[in-house]
Short mmCIF file of C-alpha atoms and ligand atoms in Angstrom, two decimals:
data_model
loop_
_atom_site.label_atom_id
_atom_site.label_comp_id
_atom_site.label_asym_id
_atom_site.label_seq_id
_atom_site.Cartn_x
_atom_site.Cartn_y
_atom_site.Cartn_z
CA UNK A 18 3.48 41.14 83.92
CA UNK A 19 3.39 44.71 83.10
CA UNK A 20 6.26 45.09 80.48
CA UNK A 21 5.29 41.53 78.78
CA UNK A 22 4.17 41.83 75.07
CA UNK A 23 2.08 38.33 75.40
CA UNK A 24 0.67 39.59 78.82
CA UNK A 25 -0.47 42.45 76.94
CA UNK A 26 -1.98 40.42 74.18
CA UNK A 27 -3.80 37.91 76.12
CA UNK A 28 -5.42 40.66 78.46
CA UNK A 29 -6.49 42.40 75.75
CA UNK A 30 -4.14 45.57 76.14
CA UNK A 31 -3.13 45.09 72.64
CA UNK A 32 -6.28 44.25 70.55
CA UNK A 33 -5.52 40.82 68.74
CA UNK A 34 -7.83 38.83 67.07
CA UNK A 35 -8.17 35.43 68.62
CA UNK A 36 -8.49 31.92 66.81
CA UNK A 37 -9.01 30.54 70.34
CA UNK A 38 -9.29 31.80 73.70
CA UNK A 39 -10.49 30.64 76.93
CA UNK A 40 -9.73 31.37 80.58
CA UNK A 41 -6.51 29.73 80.64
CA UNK A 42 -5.37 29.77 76.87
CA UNK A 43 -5.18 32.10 74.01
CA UNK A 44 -4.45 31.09 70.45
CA UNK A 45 -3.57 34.10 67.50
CA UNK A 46 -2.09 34.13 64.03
CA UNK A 47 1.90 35.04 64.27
CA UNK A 48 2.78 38.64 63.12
CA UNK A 49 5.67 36.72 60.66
CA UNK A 50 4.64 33.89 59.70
CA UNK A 51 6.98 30.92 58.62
CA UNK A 52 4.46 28.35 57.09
CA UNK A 53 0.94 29.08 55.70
CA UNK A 54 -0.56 28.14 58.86
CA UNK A 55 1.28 29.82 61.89
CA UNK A 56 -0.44 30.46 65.08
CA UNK A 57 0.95 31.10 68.36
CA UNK A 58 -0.83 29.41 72.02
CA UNK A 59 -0.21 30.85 75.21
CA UNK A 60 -1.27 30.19 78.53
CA UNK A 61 -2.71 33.73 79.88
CA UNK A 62 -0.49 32.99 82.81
CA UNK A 63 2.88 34.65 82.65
CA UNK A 64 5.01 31.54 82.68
CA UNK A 65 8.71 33.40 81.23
CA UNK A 66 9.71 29.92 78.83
CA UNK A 67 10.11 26.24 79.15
CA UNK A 68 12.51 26.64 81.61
CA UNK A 69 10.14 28.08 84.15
CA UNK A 70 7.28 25.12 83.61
CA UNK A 71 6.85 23.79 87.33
CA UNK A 72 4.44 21.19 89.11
CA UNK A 73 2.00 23.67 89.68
CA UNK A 74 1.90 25.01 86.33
CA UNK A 75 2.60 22.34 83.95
CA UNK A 76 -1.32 21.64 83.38
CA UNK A 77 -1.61 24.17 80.99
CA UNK A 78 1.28 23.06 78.74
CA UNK A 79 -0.58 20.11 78.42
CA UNK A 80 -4.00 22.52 77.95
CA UNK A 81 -1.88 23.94 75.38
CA UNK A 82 -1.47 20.83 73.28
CA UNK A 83 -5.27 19.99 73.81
CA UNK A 84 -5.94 23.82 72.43
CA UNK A 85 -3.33 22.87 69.21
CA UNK A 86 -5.20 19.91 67.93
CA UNK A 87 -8.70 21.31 68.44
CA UNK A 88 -7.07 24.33 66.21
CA UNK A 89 -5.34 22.02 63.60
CA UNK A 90 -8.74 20.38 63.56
CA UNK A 91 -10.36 23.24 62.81
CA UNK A 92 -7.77 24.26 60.15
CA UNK A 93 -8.54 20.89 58.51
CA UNK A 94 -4.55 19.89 59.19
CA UNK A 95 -4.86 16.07 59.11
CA UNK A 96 -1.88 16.42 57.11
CA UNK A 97 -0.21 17.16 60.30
CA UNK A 98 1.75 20.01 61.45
CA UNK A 99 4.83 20.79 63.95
CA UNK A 100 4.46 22.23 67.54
CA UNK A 101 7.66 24.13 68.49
CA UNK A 102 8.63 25.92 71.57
CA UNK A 103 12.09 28.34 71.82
CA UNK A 104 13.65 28.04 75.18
CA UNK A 105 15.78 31.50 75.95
CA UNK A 106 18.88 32.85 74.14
CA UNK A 107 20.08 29.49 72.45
CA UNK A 108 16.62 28.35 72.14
CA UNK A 109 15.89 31.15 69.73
CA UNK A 110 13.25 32.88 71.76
CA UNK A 111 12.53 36.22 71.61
CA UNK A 112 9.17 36.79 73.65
CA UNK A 113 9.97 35.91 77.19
CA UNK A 114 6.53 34.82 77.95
CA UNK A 115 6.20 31.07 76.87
CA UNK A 116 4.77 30.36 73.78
CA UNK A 117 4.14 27.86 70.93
CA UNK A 118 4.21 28.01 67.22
CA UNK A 119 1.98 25.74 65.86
CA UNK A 120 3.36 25.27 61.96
CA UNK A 121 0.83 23.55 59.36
CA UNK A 122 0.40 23.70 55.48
CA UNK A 123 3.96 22.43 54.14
CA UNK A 124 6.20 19.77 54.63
CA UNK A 125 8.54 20.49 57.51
CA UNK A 126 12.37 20.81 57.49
CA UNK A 127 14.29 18.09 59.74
CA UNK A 128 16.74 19.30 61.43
CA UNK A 129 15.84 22.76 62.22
CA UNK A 130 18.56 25.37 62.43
P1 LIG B 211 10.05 33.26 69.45
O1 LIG B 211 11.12 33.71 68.50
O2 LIG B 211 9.93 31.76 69.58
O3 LIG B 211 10.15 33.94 70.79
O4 LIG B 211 8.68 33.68 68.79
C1 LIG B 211 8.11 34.93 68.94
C2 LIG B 211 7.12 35.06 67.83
O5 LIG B 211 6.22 36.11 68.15
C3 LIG B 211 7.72 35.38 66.47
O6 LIG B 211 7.39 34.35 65.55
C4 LIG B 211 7.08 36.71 66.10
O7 LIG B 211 6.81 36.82 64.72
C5 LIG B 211 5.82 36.70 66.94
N1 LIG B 211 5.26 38.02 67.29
C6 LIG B 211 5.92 39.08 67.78
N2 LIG B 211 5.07 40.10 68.02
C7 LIG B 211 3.84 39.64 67.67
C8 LIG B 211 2.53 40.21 67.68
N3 LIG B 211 2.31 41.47 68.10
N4 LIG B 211 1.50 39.46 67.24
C9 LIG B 211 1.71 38.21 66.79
N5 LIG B 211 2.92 37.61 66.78
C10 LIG B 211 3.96 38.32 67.20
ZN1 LIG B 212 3.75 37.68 79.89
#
């Protein structure tokens, strides 16, 4: 999608650093980070939130989990960590491509905002 800020990341319009990529999935360190580990996983696909996962798509949400714990392996986060998505307005989302925080190196709040 032309006008799509994670389009342009994952195809390399906007040069970002990757801490995974293949040809499905992308995986970089988020601009604001809310925990000392915070990296964001995408599917290269433009898939506009969790509201738009389908049949035919819904593979690479579960590529993106598979992507998250190779990361948090590689981050040495056998502590654990917290996967969260924001679906649309209420959700809290502000990049309309789907995307998931992956949140390591503190203890979590419970409930969330
Ligand atoms: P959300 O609020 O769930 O839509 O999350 C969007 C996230 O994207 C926020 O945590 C932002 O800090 C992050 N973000 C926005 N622009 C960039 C960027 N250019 N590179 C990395 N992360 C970004
Ligand atoms: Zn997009």
């Amino acid at each position: 999608m032309a006008d799509c800020l994670f389009c342009k990341i994952a195809n390399g319009d906007i040069p970002t650093e990757f801490v995974y990529e293949d040809d499905e999935i992308v995986a970089f360190k988020d601009i604001n980070p809310q925990a000392p580990v915070h990296i964001l996983l995408i599917p290269r696909e433009h898939i506009e939130s969790a509201d738009d996962i389908s049949k035919e798509n819904s593979y690479l949400i579960g590529r993106i989990f598979e992507v998250a714990n190779k990361v948090a392996k590689e981050h040495n986060l056998e502590q654990g960590y917290r996967i969260v998505n924001n679906c649309k307005e209420h959700g809290g989302q502000t990049v309309n491509h789907i995307h998931f925080h992956l949140l390591a190196g503190r203890h979590m709040l419970w409930p969330p905002g």
